[in-house]
Structures are given as C-alpha cells and as structure tokens.
CSV table of C-alpha atoms in Angstrom, one decimal:
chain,number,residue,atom,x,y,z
A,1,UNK,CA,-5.9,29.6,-15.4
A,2,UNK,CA,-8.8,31.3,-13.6
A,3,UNK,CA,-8.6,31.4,-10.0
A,4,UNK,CA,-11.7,29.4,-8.8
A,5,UNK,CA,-10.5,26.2,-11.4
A,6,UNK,CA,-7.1,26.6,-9.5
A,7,UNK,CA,-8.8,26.7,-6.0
A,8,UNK,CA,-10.8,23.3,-7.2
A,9,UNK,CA,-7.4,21.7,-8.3
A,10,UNK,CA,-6.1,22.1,-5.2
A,11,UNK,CA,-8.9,21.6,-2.9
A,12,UNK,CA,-10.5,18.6,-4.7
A,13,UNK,CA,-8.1,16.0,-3.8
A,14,UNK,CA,-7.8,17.5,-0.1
A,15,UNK,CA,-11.1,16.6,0.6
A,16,UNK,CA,-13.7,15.2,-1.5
A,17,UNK,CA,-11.1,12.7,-3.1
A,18,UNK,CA,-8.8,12.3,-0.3
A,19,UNK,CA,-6.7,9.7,-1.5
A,20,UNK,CA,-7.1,7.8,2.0
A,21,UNK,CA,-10.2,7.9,3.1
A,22,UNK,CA,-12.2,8.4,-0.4
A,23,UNK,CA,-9.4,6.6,-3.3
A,24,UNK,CA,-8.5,4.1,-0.8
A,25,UNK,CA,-4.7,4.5,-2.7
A,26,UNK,CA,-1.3,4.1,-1.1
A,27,UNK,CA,-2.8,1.8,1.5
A,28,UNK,CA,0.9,0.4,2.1
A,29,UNK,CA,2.6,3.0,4.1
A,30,UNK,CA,-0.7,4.4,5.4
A,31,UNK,CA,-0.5,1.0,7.2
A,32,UNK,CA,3.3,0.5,7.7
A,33,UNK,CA,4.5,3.8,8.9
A,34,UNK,CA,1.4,5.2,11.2
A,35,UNK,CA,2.5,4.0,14.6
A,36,UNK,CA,3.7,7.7,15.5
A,37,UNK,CA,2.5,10.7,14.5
A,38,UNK,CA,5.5,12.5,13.6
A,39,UNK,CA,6.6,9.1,11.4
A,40,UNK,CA,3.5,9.3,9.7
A,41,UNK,CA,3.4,12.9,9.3
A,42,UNK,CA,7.0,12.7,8.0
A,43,UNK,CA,5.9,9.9,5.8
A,44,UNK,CA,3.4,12.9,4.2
A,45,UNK,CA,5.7,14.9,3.8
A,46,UNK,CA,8.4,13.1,2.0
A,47,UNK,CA,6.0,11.5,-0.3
A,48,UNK,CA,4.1,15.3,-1.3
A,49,UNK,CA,7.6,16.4,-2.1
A,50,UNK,CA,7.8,12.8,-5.0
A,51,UNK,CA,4.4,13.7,-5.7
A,52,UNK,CA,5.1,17.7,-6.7
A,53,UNK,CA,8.5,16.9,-8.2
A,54,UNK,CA,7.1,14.3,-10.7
A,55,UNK,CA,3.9,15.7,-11.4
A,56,UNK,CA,5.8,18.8,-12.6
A,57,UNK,CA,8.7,16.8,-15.2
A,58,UNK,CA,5.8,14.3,-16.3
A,59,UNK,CA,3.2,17.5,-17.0
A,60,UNK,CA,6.3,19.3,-18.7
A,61,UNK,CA,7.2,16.6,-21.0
A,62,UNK,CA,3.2,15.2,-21.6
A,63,UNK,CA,3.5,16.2,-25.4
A,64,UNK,CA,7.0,14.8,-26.0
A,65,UNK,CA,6.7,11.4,-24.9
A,66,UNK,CA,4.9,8.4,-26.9
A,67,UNK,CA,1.3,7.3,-25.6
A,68,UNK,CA,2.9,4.0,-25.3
A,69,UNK,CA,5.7,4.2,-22.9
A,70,UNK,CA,4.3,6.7,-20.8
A,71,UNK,CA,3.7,4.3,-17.9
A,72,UNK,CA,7.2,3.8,-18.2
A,73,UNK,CA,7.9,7.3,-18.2
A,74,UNK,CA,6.4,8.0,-15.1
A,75,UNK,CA,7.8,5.4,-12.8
A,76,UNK,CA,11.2,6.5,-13.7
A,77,UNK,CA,10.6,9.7,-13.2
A,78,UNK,CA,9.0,8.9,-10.0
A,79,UNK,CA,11.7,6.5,-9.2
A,80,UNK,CA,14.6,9.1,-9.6
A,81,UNK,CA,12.8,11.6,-7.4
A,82,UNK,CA,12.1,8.8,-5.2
A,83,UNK,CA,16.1,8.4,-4.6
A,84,UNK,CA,16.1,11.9,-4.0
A,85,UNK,CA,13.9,11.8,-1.1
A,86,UNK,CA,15.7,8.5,0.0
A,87,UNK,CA,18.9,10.3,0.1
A,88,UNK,CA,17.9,13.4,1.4
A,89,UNK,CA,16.0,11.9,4.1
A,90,UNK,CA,18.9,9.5,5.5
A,91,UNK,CA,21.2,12.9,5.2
A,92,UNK,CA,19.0,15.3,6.7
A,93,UNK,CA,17.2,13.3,9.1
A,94,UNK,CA,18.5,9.9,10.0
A,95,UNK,CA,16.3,8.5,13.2
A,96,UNK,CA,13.3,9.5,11.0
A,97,UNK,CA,15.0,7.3,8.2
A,98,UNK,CA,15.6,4.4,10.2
A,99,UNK,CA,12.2,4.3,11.5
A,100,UNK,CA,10.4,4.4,8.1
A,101,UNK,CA,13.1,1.8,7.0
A,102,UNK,CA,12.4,0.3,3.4
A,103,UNK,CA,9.1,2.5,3.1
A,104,UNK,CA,10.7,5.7,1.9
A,105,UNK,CA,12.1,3.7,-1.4
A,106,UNK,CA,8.7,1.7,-1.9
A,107,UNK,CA,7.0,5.2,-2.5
A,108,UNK,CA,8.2,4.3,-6.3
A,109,UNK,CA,5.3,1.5,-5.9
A,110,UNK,CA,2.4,4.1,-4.3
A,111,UNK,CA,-0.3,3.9,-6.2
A,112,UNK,CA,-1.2,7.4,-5.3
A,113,UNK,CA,1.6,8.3,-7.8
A,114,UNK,CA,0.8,7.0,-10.5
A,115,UNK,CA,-2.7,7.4,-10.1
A,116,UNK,CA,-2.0,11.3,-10.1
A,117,UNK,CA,0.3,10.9,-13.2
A,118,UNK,CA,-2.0,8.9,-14.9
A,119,UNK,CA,-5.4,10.9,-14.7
A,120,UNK,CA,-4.3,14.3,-14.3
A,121,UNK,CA,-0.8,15.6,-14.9
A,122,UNK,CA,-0.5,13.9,-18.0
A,123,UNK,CA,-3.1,15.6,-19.9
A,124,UNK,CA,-2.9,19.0,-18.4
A,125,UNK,CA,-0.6,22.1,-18.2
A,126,UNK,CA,2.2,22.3,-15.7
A,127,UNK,CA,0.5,24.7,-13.3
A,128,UNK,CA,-2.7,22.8,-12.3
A,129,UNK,CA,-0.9,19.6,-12.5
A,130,UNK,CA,1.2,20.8,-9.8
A,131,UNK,CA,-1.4,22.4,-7.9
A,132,UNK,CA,-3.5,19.2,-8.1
A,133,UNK,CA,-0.1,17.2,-6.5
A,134,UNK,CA,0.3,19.4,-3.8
A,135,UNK,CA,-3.4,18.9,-3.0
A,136,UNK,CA,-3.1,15.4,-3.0
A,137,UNK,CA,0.1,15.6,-1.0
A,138,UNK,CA,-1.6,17.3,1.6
A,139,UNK,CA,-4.7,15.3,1.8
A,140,UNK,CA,-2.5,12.2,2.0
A,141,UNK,CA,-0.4,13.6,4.7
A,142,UNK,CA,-3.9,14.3,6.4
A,143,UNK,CA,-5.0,10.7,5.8
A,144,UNK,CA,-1.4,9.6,6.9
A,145,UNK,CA,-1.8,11.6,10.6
A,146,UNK,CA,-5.1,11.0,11.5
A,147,UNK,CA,-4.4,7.6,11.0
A,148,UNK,CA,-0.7,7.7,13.0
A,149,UNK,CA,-2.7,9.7,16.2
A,150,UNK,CA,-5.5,7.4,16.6
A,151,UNK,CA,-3.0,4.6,16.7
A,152,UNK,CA,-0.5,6.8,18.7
A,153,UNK,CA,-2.6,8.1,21.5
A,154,UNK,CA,-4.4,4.8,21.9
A,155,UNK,CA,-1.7,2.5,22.0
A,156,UNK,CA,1.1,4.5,23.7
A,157,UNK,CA,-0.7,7.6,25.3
A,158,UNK,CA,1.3,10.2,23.5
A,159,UNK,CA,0.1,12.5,20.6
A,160,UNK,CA,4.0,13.5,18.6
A,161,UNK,CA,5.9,12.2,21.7
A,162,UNK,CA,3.9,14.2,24.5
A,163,UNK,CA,2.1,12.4,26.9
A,164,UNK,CA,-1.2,13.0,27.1
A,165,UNK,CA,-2.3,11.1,30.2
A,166,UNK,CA,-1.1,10.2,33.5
A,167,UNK,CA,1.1,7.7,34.6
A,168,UNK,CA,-1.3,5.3,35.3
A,169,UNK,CA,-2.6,4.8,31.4
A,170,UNK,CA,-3.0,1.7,30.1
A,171,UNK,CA,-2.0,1.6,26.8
A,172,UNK,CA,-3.6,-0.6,24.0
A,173,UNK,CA,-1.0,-2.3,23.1
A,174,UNK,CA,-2.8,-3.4,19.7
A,175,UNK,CA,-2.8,-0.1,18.1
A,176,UNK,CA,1.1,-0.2,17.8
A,177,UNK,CA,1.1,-3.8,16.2
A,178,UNK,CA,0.5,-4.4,12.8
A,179,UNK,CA,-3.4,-5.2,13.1
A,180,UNK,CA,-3.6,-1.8,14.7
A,181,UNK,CA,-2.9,0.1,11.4
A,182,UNK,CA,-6.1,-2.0,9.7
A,183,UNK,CA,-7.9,-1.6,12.7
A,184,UNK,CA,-7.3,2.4,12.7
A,185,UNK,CA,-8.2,3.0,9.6
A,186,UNK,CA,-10.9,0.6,9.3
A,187,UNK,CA,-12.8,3.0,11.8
A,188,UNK,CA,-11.8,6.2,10.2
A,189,UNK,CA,-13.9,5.2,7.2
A,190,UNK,CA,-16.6,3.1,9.7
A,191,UNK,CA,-17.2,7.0,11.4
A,192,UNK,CA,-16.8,8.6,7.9
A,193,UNK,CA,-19.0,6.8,6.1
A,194,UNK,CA,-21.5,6.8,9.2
A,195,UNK,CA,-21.3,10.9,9.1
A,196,UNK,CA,-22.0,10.6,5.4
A,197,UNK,CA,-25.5,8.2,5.9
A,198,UNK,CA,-26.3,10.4,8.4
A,199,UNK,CA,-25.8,13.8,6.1
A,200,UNK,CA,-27.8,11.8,3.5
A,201,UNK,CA,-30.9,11.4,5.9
A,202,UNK,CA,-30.4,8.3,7.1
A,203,UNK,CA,-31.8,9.2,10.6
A,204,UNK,CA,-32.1,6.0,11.9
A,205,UNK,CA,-28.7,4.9,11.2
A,206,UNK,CA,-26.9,4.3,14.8
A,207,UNK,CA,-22.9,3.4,15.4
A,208,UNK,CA,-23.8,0.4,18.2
A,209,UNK,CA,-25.1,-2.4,16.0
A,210,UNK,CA,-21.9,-2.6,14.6
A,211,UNK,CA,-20.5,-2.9,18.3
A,212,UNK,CA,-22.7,-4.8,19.9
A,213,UNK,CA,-24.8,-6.7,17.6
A,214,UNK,CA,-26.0,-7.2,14.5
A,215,UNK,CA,-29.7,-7.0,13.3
A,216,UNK,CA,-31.4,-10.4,12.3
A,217,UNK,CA,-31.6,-10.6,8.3
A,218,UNK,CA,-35.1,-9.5,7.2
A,219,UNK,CA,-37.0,-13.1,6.0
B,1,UNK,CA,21.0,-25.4,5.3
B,2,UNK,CA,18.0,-27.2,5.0
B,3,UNK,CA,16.8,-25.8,8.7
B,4,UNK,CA,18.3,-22.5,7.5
B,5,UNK,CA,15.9,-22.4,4.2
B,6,UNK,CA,12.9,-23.9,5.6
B,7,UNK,CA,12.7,-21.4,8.1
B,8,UNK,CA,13.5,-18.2,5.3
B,9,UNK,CA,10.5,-20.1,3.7
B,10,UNK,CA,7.8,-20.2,6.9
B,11,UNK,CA,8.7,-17.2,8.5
B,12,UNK,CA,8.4,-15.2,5.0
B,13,UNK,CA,4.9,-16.9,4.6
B,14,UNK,CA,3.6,-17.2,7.8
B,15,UNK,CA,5.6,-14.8,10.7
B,16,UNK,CA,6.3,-12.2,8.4
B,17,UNK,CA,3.5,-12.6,6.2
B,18,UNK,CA,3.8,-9.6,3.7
B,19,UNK,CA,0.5,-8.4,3.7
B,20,UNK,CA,-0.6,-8.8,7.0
B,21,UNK,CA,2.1,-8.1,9.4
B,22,UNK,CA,4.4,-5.9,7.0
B,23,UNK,CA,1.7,-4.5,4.8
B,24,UNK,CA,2.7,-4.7,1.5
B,25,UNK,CA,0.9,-5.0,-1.5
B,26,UNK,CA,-2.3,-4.0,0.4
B,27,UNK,CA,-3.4,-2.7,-2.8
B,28,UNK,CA,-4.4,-5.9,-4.5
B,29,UNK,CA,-5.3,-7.1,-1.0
B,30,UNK,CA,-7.9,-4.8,-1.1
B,31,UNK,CA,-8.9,-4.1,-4.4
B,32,UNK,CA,-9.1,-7.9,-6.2
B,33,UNK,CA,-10.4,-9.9,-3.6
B,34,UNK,CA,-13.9,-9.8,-4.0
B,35,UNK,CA,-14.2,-13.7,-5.4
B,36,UNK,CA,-12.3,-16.4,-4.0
B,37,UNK,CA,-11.3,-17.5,-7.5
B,38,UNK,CA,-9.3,-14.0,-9.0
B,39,UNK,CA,-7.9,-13.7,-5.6
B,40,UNK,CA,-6.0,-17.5,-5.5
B,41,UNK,CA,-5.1,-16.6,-9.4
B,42,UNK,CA,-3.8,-13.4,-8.3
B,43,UNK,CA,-1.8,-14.8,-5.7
B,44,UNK,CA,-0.3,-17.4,-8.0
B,45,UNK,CA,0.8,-14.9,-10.8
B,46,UNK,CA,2.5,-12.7,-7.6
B,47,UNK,CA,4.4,-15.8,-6.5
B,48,UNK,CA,5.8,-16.5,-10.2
B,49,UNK,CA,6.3,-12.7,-10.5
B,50,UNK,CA,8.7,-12.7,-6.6
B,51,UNK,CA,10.7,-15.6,-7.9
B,52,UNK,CA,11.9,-14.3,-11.1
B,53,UNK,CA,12.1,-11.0,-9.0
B,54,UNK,CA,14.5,-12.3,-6.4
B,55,UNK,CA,16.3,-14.4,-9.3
B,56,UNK,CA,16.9,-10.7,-11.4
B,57,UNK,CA,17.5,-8.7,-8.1
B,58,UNK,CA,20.5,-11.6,-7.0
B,59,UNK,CA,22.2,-10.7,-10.3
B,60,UNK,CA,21.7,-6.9,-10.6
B,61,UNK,CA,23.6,-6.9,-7.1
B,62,UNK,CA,25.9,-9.3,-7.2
B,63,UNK,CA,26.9,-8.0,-10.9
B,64,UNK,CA,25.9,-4.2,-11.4
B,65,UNK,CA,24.9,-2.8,-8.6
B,66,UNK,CA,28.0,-3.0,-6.3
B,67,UNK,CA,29.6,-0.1,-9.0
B,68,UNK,CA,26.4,2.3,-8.6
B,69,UNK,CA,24.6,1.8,-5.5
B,70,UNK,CA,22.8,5.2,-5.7
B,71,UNK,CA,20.8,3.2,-9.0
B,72,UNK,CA,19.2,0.3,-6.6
B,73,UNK,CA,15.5,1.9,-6.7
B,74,UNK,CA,15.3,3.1,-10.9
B,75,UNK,CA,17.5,-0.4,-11.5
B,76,UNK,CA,14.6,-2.9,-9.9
B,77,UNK,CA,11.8,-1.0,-10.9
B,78,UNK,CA,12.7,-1.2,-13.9
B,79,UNK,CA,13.6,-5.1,-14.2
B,80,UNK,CA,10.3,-5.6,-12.2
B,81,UNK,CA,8.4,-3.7,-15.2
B,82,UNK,CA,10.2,-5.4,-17.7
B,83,UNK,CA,9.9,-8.5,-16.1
B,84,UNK,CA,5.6,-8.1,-16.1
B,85,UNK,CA,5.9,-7.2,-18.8
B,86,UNK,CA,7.8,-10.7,-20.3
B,87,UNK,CA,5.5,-12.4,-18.3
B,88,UNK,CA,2.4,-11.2,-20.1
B,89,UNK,CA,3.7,-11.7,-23.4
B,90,UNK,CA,4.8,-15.1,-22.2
B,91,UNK,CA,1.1,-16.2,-21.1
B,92,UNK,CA,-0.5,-14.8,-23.9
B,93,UNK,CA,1.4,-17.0,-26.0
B,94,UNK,CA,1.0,-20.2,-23.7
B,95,UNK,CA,-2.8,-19.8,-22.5
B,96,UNK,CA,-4.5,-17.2,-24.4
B,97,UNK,CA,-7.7,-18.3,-21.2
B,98,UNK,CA,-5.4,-17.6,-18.6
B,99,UNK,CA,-4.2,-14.1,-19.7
B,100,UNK,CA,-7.9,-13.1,-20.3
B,101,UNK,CA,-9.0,-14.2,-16.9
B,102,UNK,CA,-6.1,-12.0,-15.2
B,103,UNK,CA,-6.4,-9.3,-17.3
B,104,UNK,CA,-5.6,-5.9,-15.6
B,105,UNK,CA,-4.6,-7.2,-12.5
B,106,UNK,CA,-1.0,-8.8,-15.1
B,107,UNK,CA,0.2,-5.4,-15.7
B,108,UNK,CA,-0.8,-4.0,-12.6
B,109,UNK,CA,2.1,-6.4,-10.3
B,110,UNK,CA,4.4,-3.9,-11.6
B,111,UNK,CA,3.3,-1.2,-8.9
B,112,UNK,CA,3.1,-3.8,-6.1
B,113,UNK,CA,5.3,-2.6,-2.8
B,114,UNK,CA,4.9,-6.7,-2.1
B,115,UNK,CA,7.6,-7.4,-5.5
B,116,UNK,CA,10.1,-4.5,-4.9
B,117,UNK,CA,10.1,-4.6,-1.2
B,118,UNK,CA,11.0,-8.3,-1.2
B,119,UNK,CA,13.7,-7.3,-4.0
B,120,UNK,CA,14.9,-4.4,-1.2
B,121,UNK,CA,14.2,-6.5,1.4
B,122,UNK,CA,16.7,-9.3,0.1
B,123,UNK,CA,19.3,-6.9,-0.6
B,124,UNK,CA,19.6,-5.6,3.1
B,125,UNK,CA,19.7,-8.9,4.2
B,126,UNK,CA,21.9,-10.1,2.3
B,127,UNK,CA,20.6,-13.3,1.0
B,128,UNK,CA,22.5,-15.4,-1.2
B,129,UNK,CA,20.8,-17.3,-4.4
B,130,UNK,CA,19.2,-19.9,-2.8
B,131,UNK,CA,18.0,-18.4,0.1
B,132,UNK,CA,16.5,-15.4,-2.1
B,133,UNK,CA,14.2,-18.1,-3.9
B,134,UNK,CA,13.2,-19.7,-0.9
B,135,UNK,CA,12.7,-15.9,0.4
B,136,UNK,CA,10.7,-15.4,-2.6
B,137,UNK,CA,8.7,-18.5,-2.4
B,138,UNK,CA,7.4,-18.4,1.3
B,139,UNK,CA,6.4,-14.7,0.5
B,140,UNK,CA,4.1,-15.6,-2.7
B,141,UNK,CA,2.9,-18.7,-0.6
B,142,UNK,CA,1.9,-16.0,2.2
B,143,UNK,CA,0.4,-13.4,-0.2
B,144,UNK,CA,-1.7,-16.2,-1.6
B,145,UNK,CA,-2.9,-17.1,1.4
B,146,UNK,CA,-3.9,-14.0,2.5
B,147,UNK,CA,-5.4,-13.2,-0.5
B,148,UNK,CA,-7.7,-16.4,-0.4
B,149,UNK,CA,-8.5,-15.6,2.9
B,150,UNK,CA,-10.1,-12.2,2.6
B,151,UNK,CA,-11.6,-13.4,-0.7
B,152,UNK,CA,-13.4,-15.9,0.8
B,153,UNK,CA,-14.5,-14.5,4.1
B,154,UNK,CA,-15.7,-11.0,1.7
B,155,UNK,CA,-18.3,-13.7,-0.5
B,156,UNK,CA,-19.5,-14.2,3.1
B,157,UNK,CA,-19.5,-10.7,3.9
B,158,UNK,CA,-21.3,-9.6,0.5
B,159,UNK,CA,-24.4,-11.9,1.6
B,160,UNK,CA,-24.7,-10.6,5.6
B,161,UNK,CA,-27.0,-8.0,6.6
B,162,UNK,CA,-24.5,-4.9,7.6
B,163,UNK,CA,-25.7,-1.7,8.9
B,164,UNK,CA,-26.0,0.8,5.8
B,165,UNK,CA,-22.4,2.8,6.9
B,166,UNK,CA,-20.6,-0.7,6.9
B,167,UNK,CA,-21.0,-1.7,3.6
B,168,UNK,CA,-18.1,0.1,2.5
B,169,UNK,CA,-14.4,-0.3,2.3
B,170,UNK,CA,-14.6,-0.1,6.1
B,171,UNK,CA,-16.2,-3.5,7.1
B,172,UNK,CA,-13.3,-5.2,5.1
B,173,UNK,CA,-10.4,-3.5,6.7
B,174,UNK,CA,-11.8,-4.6,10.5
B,175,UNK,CA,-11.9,-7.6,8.6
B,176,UNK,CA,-8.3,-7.5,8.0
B,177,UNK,CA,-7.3,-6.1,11.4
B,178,UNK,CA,-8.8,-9.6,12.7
B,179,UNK,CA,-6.5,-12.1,10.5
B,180,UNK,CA,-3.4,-9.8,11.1
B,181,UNK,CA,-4.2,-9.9,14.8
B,182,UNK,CA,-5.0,-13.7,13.8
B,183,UNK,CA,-1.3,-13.9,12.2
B,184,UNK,CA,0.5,-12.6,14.7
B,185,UNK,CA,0.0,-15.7,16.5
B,186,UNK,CA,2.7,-17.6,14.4
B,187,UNK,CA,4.6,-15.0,15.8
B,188,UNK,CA,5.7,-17.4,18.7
B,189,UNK,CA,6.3,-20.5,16.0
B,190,UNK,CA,10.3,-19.5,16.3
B,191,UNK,CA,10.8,-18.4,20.0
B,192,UNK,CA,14.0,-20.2,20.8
C-alpha cells in the first residue's frame, strides 16, 4: 500500500465525498439526533466505531462469502456490531443513550453502511477498507456537528451546553423542532453549493434571490 | 378500543408522521420522489412491507425474543430482509408490470429506518396485535403521504426558475423543512 493511495482512502470520503453534504446518505439520524452538539457529535462517533468494525470483518471475509448473499452478509455483520455499540453506549454512557433513544439501533438501517460495504470494503484488502471507514466516520461525524451547532446555537444559544450569548437571547425555537433539522441542513448545502458556483466562475451568482425573491422566468 | 386504535392510527400518520416529524426513512424521501407516480407506488409497497413487519415483530417478541433480548436488532433485520425479499418473489409471480415498475426501490425497503424503527418502536411501547397493525397502518398511510407530497411539489420545482446554487439537493430539503413545519400543526389535533 503506498502512502499517498492510503492518504486518498482516507481523505476522499472526508471531504470530496462527504457522506452528508456530497452522498446525501444516512439522512435519518443526521435529522433525528442534531438538536445538540455533543448528541450529534456522539451520534459520529458511535456510528464510525459500526462503520470501522464492519468494514474490517466484511473486507476480511470478501473472498469467502458467495456473491449472492453478500448483502446479507453485511447487514448482519453490521447488525451485531450495531448491538455492540447499543450496549456499550447504554453501559458507558446512559443520558447520552436516552437522548439518541431508538437511533443508536437504527444505525443497522444507515445507508452510509452499506454503501461503504458495498462499493469499497468488499472488493478491497483489509487495510484501505478500514482506512476508507474511518474516513467516512469522520466526515460523517463532521456532517453530523455542523449540522447539530447550527441548530444548537440558533435555537437554544449554546454551542455543547455553553452559552454563548446573554441572557437576553431569543432563541429560535424552530431549530430544535423537527423542521429545524431539514431546515439546517437544507442551508448547509444552499451555502455549499453557492461556494462551489462561485469557485466555478459564476461571478454573478448572489445568496439574496433565494431570500428575497425570485427572478421572473426568462420568456 | 375503537377510540384507542383510531387514535394509534392518526397520530402514527399524521402527529407522529415518520418522515417528517421523526425522520425516518428520509432516504426514499429524498431519493425516489422525483415523480408523483414512483413516489405514491413507493409509499404503497412501504405500507404492505410495515404491516407484515409489525405482524412478524408481534410474534418474534411475544414467542422468541423474551429468552434472548440481546438478539432484538440481528432478529428484525433479518425477518425485515427476508420478508422483502418474499415480497418480491410474491409480486413477480402476481404482476410481473408491477415488479418492473418498482424495481430497485423493492429490495431497497430492507435498509429503511421507517420499517425497523416502527418494529422497535412497537416493542418499547408495548403494543399488543391489533394495535401493532393499526400502528403499522397509520404509519404507511403517513409515509405515503409524505411521499406524494414532496413528489408532487418537486414536478413543480423541476419547472421553476431557481438560482444556479439552488438546483441541488438543497432547494428540496427547505422544501421539506416547510411541510414538517406544516405537520407540526396536527400536533395540537390531541391536546386534551
């Protein structure tokens, strides 16, 4: 494995695949568990640690199991680390556990998983499958946070349970509720993809039409 | 009862709408509901796919899973993958039309959050048989609904004249912040 190929593994999915901003995958608990940073960061976490473990037993066995059940293969394997991290998490930390509730067990239905499984550690050797995991772990745990501050700070003032602004804040109470999370994320990829037009030469492009108004259709 | 079940069935599809205020199977949400048509197919074969669900997750816990509780996750994964996959055999038998217009979006219920979390969901509130199906039923209803929603206001969507950053996944997740914030309305349907 040269060490430039490994760098790429690992960086790859971090950034210019990011499985939240660029796959769009695991939308589900990127939704469901944002409303605080450290519940979203914790969410990252506990999902890189399915991610690694699987990737590596999937990647291990890729040349013993049938090209038919290997779908199957890999949920199970993803399931029975996925009762791993269910039980470590309500031993280890329990408020953490109640507050992500059922999302910690649906982490067996994350597309991210078997997306990774599927397209990468299937086909290749332990090592980069691994290294490609942990990347992806880490870019969704990226996604997960900036998701969780925007809603955090916004709608409660606090950024991981510190507050950030006086007393007299007036929190936006929409950014805990449910719309919040689509809302969140909805302008992540709004000011993402607006960054990108702009990289591309798009001089013209502005952010306010989309505030304000919108331009007449062209006849 | 009746009261009872009626309201397991509304507040599953309306007040606790799975997608939209619980945010499960956002996957499908986003990803097949570019035409009005696959979504309200999608949502139907969902709703078939959460009753037989709920029906298999009311036996593995009354039956099995009381002697190994630490097997609840593997054990409805892998009745929800077994069941997709019965299903598909089943309508490629019946309507050899239907299963071609579905295609990949059939196998792909299996990795759904909106079928095991209602199976999970069920089992921490205990529900007994009946109220499961109704569960089950007001869920699919809601997913379909949802699902026809965003399919129909995206054909409008396609056709409008967005600024050259918002015709990406963006636009449609505003989209979807509106009819969650739209949903959460029924939210004072059961006050008392």
């Amino acid at each position: 494995m040269t060490a430039t190929r490994a760098i790429e593994d690992f960086v790859d999915p971090i950034w210019r695949n990011n499985p939240t901003f660029v796959q769009m995958l695991g939308m589900c608990p990127t939704m469901a568990v944002t409303n605080t940073v450290i519940n979203g960061f914790s969410m990252g976490v506990t999902t890189t640690f399915v991610l690694v473990g699987s990737a590596f037993f999937v990647s291990l066995f890729r040349k013993s199991v049938p090209n038919e059940v290997r779908i199957t293969t890999s949920i199970l394997v993803i399931a029975a680390f996925t009762s791993l991290a269910d039980m470590f998490v309500a031993a280890l930390a329990p408020t953490i556990y109640k507050a992500l509730g059922a999302f910690i067990a649906l982490i067996v239905a994350n597309c991210v998983l078997l997306g990774r499984m599927e397209a990468f550690a299937q086909k290749r050797p332990v090592g980069r499958s691994v290294l490609d995991s942990l990347g992806t772990g880490i870019g969704f745990t990226l996604g997960l946070s900036c998701v969780s501050a925007v809603r955090e700070i916004l709608g409660n003032g606090t950024f991981a349970g510190i507050h950030l602004f006086g007393p007299h804040f007036q929190p936006m109470l929409i950014f805990m509720l449910p719309p919040g999370g689509f809302l969140a994320l909805g302008f992540w990829l709004l000011f993402l993809s607006y960054l990108k037009a702009r990289k591309k030469g798009h001089r013209r492009v502005r952010l306010w039409p989309v505030v304000v108004t919108r331009r007449k259709v062209a006849a | 009862m009746l009261k009872d079940l009626s309201w397991i069935l509304v507040s599953a599809a309306l007040v606790n709408n799975f997608t939209l205020t619980l945010f499960l199977g956002l996957c499908s949400f986003l990803g097949v509901t570019g035409k009005v048509s696959t979504a309200l197919r999608m949502g139907a074969a969902d709703t078939f796919v959460l009753v037989l669900t709920s029906v298999a997750a009311w036996f593995l816990n009354r039956f099995v899973l009381g002697y190994a509780p630490y097997l609840r996750i593997i054990a409805f994964i892998v009745v929800i993958a077994a069941l997709v996959q019965i299903v598909e055999m089943f309508v490629k038998k019946v309507s050899p039309t239907l299963f071609r217009e579905l295609g990949i979006y059939l196998p792909l219920i299996t990795t759904n959050c909106a079928i095991l979390g209602l199976a999970l969901f069920q089992t921490n509130r205990g529900y007994n048989f009946i109220q499961g199906v109704a569960f089950a039923l007001g869920a699919g209803l809601g997913l379909t609904l949802a699902l026809t929603l965003m399919g129909s206001i995206r054909e409008r969507v396609e056709l409008s004249d967005s600024p050259i950053f918002a015709r990406s996944m963006g636009i449609v997740l505003i989209i979807a912040g509106c009819i969650s914030l739209a949903f959460m309305g029924f939210g004072g349907l059961f006050s008392s």
